[in-house]
Short mmCIF file of C-alpha atoms in Angstrom, two decimals:
data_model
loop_
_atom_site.label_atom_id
_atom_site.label_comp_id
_atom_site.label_asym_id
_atom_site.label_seq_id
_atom_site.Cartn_x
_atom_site.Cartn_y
_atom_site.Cartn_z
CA UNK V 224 37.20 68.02 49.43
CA UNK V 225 39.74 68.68 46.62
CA UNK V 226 37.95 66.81 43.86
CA UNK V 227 40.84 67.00 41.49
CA UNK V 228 43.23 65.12 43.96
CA UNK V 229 39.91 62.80 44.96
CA UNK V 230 39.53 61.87 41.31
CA UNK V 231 43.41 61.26 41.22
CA UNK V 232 43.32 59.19 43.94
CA UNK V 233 39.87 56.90 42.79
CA UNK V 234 41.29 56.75 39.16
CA UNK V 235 44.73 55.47 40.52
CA UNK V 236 42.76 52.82 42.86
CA UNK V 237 41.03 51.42 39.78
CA UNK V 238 44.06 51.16 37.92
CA UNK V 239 46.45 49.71 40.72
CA UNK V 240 44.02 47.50 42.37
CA UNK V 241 44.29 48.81 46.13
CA UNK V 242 44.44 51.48 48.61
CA UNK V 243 47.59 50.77 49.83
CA UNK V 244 49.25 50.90 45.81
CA UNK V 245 47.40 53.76 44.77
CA UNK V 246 49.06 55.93 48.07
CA UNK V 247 52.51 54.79 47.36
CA UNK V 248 51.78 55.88 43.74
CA UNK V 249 50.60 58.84 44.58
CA UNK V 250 53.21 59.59 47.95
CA UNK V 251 50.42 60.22 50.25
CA UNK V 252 49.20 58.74 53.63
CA UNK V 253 46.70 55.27 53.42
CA UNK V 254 44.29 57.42 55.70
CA UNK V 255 44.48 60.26 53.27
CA UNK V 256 43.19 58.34 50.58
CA UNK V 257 40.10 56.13 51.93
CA UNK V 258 38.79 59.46 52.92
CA UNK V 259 39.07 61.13 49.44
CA UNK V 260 37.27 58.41 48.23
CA UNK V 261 34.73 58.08 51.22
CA UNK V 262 34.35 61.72 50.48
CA UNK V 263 33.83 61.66 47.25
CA UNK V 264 31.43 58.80 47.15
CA UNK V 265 29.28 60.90 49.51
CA UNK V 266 29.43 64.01 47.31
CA UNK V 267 28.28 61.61 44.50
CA UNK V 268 25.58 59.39 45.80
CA UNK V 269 26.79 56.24 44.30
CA UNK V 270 29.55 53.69 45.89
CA UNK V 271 32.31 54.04 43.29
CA UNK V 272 34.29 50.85 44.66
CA UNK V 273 33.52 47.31 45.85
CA UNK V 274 35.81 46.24 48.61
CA UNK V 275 36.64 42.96 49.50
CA UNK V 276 39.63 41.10 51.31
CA UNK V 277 41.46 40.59 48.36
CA UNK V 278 40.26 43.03 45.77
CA UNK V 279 39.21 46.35 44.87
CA UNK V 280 37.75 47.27 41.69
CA UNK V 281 34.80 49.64 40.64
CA UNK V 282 30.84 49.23 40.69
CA UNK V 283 29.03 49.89 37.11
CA UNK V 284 28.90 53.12 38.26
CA UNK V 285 32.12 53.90 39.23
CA UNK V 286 33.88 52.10 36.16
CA UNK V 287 31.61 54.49 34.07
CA UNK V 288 33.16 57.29 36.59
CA UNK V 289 36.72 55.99 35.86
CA UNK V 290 36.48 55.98 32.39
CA UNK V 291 35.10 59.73 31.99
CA UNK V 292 37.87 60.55 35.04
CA UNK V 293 40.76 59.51 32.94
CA UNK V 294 39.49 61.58 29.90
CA UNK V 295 39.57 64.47 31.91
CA UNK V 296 42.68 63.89 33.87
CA UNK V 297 44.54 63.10 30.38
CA UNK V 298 43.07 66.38 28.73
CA UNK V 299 44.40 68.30 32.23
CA UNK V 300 47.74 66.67 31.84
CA UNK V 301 47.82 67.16 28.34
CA UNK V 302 46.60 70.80 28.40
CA UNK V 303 49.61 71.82 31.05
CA UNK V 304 52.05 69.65 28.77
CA UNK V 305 50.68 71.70 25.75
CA UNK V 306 51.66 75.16 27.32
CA UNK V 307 55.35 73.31 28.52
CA UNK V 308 55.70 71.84 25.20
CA UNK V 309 55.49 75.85 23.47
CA UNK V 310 58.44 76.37 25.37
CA UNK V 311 59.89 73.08 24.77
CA UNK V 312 59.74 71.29 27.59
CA UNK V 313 57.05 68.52 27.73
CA UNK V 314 56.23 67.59 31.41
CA UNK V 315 54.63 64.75 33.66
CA UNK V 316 54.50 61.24 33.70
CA UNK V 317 54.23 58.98 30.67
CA UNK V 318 53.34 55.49 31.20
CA UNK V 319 54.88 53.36 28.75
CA UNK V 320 54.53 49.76 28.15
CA UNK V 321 56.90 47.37 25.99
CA UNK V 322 58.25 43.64 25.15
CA UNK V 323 61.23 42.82 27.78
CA UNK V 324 64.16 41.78 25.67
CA UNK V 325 63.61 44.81 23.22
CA UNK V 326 63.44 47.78 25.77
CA UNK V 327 66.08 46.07 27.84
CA UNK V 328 68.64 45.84 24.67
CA UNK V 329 67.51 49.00 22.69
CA UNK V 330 65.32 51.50 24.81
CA UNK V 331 67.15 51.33 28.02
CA UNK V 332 70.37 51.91 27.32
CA UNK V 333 69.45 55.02 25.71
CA UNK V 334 67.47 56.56 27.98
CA UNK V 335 70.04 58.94 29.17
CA UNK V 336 69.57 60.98 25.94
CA UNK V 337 65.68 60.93 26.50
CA UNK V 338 65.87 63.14 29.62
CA UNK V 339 68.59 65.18 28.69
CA UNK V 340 65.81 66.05 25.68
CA UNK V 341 63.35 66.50 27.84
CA UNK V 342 64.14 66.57 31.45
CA UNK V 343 60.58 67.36 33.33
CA UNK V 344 59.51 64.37 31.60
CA UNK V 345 59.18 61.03 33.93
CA UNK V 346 58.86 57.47 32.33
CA UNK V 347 56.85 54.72 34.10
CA UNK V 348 57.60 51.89 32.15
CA UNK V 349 56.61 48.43 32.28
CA UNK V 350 58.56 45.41 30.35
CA UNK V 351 55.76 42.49 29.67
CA UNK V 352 55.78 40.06 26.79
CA UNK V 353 52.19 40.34 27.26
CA UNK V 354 50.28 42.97 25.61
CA UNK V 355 48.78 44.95 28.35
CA UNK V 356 45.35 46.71 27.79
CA UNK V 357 46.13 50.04 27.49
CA UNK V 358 43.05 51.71 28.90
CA UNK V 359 42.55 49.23 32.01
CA UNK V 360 46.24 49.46 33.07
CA UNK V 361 46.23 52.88 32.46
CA UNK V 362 49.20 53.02 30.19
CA UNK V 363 49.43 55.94 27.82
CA UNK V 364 51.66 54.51 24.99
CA UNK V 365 52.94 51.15 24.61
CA UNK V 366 55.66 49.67 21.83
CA UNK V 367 54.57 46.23 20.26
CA UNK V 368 55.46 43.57 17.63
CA UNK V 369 54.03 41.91 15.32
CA UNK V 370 50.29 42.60 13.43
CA UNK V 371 48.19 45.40 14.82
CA UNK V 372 44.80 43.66 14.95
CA UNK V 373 43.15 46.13 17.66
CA UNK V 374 41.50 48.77 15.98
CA UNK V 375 40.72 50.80 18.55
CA UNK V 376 43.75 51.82 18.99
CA UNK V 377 45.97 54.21 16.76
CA UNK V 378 49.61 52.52 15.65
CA UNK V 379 52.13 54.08 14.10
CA UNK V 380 54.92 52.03 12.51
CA UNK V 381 58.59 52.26 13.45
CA UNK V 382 60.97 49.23 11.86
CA UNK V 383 60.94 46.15 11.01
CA UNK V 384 63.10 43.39 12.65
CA UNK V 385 64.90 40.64 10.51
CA UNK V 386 63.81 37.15 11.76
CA UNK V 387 65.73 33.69 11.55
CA UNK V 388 64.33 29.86 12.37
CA UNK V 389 67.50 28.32 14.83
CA UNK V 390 67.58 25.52 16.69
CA UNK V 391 70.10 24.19 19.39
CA UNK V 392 72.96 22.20 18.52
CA UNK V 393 71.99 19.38 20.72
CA UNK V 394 68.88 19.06 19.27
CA UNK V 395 70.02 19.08 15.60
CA UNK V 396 72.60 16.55 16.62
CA UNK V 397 69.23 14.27 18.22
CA UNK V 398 67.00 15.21 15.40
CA UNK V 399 68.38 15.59 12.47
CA UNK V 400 69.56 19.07 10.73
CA UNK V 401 66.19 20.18 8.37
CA UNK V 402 67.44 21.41 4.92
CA UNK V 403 64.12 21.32 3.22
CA UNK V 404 60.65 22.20 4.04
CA UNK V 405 59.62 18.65 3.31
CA UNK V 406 62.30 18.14 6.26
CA UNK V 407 59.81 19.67 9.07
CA UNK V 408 56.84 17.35 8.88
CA UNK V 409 59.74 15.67 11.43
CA UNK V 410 61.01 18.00 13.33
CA UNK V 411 58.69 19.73 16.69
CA UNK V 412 58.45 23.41 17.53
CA UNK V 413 58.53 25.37 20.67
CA UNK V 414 54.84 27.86 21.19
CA UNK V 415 54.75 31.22 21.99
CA UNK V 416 50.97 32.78 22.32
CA UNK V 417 49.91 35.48 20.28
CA UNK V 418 47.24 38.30 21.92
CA UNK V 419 45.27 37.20 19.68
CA UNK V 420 45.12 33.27 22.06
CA UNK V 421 46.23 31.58 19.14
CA UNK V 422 50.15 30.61 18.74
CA UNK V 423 52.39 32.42 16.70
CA UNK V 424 52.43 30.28 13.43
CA UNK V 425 55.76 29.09 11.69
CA UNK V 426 56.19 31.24 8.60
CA UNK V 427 59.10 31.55 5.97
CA UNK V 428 59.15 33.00 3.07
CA UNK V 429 59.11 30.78 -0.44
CA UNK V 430 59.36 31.79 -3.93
CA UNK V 431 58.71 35.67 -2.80
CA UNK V 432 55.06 34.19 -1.16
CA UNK V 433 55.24 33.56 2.99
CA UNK V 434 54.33 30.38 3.84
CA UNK V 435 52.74 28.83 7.58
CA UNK V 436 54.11 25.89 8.47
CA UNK V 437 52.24 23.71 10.63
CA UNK V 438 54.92 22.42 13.37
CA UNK V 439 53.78 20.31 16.45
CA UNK V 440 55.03 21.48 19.85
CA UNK V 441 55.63 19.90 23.22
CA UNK V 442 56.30 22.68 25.31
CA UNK V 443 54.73 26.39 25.31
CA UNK V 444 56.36 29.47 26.81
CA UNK V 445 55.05 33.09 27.37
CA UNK V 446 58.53 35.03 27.83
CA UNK V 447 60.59 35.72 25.22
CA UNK V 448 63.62 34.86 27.60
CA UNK V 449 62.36 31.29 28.24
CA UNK V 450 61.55 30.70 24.58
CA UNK V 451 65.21 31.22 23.93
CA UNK V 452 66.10 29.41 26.81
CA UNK V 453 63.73 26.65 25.90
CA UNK V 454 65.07 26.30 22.87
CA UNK V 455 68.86 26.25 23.66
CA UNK V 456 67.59 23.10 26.18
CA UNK V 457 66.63 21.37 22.78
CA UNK V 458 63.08 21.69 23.09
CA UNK V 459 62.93 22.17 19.41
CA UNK V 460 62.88 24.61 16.70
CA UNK V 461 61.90 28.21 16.98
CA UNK V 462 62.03 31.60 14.77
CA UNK V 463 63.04 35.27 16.78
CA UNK V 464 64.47 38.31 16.04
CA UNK V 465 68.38 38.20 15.12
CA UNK V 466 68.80 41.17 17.79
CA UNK V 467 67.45 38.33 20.48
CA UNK V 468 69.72 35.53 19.28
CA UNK V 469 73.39 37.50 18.80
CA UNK V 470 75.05 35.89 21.68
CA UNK V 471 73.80 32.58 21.49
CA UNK V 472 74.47 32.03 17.97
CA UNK V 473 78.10 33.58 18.22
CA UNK V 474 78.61 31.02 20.85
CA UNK V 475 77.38 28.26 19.21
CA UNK V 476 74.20 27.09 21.21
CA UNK V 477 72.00 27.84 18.48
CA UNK V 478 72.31 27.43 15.47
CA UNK V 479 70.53 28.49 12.04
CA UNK V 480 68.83 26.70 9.73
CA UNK V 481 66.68 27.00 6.59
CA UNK V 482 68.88 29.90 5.89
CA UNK V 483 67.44 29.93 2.22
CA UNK V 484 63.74 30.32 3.45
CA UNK V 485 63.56 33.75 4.94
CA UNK V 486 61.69 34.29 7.79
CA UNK V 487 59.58 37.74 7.34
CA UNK V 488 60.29 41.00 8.94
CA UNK V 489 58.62 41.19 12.41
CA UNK V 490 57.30 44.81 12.45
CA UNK V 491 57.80 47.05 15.50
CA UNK V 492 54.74 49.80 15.88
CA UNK V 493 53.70 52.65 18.51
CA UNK V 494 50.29 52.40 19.67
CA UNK V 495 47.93 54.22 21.58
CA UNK V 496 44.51 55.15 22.35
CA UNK V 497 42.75 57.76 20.13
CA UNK V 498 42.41 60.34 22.74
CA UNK V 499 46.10 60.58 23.49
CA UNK V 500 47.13 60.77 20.05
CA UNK V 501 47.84 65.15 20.21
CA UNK V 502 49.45 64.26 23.90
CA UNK V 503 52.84 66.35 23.52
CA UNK V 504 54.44 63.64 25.92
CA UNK V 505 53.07 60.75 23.84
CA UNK V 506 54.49 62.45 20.76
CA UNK V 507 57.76 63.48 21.83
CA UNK V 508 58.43 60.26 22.78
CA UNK V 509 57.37 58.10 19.66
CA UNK V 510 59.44 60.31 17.93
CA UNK V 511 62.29 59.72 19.86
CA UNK V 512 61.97 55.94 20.01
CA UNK V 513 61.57 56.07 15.81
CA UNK V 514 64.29 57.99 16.02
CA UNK V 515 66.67 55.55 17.94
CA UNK V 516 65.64 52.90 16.20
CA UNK V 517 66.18 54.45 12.78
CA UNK V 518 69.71 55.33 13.86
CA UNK V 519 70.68 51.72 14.61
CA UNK V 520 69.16 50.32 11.47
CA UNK V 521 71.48 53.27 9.62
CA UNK V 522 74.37 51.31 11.52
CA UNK V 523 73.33 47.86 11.70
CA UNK V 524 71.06 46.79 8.50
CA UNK V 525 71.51 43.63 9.28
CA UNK V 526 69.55 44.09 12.90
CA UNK V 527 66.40 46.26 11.47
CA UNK V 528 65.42 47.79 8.69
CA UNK V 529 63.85 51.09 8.53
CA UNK V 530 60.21 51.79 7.71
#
């Protein structure tokens, strides 16, 4: 039994949910990996997995397994990158995680320059306007907005993104176009969930002090796509990042208001767990990301503004 590849394999299973997932990740045969684990199981005494029809995930013993797996895969991987890195050339997979609209419209399109910098480097990443848990998923770095309220993990911060609070023009034309704050007690608001299960609150900025608005709501979204959406079909009022709202505003289907309240800054910020904060491939990558980003709010002040 190879128990490097065996602990590949189980770690993978754990954080892909299957057989089947964790051999296309991993470009090996389904039979292949039931017996690296069926092997390894019996080298270790203890069932590592609980099977079922529908799910796979691991016993107390084997999550406590996983857990101490990853460490050492990570320190492997890192260790190799280390020795690449000296020469300047990072290597391996990075698993990145990030909101949908923001890596579509400013990671993305950039990415060309990424792996011309570092070209035995391969990006895995996932778009969610969720924030994924970094350890479960098995995601090595992810890029997130808003407040860092998880301290067990280490963030460092990139920009901050100009807000505004729009609205649709059909709905101002229904409702009434609010010029004052006294003006929202009737007006309605469109969610959107914060990690932390509560929704994000309406805040503007008055007399150089922020400011939450309470704002009742009729409809709650969880994509940042839909809130826009949702709020071009009138649903009500809602505050986003300028980058998110170019088009739409240009056109005319949303429109800004409260112009003289200021909504704050939305800060942007790198996080990741403790143990891959020396990763080379972690590193080489925030850094490149800050640097992007610093490079458009050079150009564009009015789209971020530079930490």
């Amino acid at each position: 039994m190879d128990r490097l590849q065996a602990m590949q394999v189980f770690t993978r299973i754990v954080e892909l949910g299957g057989f089947g997932k964790a051999a296309d990740a991993l470009g090996l045969p389904r039979a292949s990996v039931t017996l690296a684990i069926q092997q390894l199981e019996a080298h270790l005494g203890v069932q590592l997995l609980q099977r079922t029809t529908r799910q796979v995930r691991p016993t107390l013993d084997g999550d406590a397994y996983y857990h101490r797996c990853q460490l050492l895969l990570d320190d492997l991987d890192d260790l190799e990158s280390s020795l690449s890195a000296q020469r300047g050339k990072p290597r391996g997979t990075l698993r990145v995680d990030m909101p949908a609209a923001f890596g579509c419209i400013w990671i993305v399109p950039r990415l060309a320059d990424f792996y011309r910098r570092y070209p035995d480097l391969q990006l895995d990443i996932g778009f969610h306007d969720r924030q994924v848990h970094l350890q479960r998923e098995g995601v090595d770095c992810a890029i997130r907005a808003g407040t860092i309220s998880d301290l067990s993990l280490v963030a460092r911060p990139l920009v901050r993104i100009p807000q505004l609070t729009c609205a649709s023009a059909e709905y101002l034309a229904t409702w009434g176009t609010p010029r004052r704050l006294e003006d929202l007690a009737e007006h309605r608001a469109i969610n959107f969930p914060a990690s932390s299960g509560r929704f994000f609150p309406f805040e503007l900025e008055v007399a150089g002090e922020i400011r939450e608005i309470p704002m009742p709501a009729v409809l709650t979204v969880n994509s940042a796509d839909a809130y826009i959406g949702a709020c071009e079909a009138g649903f009500g009022l809602i505050q986003a990042p300028r980058y998110h709202l170019t088009r739409q505003l240009a056109a005319g289907s949303l429109v800004q208001v409260l112009e003289q309240y200021p909504v704050p800054a939305w800060p942007i910020s790198a996080v990741y767990p403790p143990h891959r904060q020396l990763s080379p491939r972690v590193r080489v990558f925030v850094d490149w990301v800050m640097e992007q980003l610093h490079g458009v709010a050079d150009v564009s002040p009015q789209l971020m503004v530079r930490l």
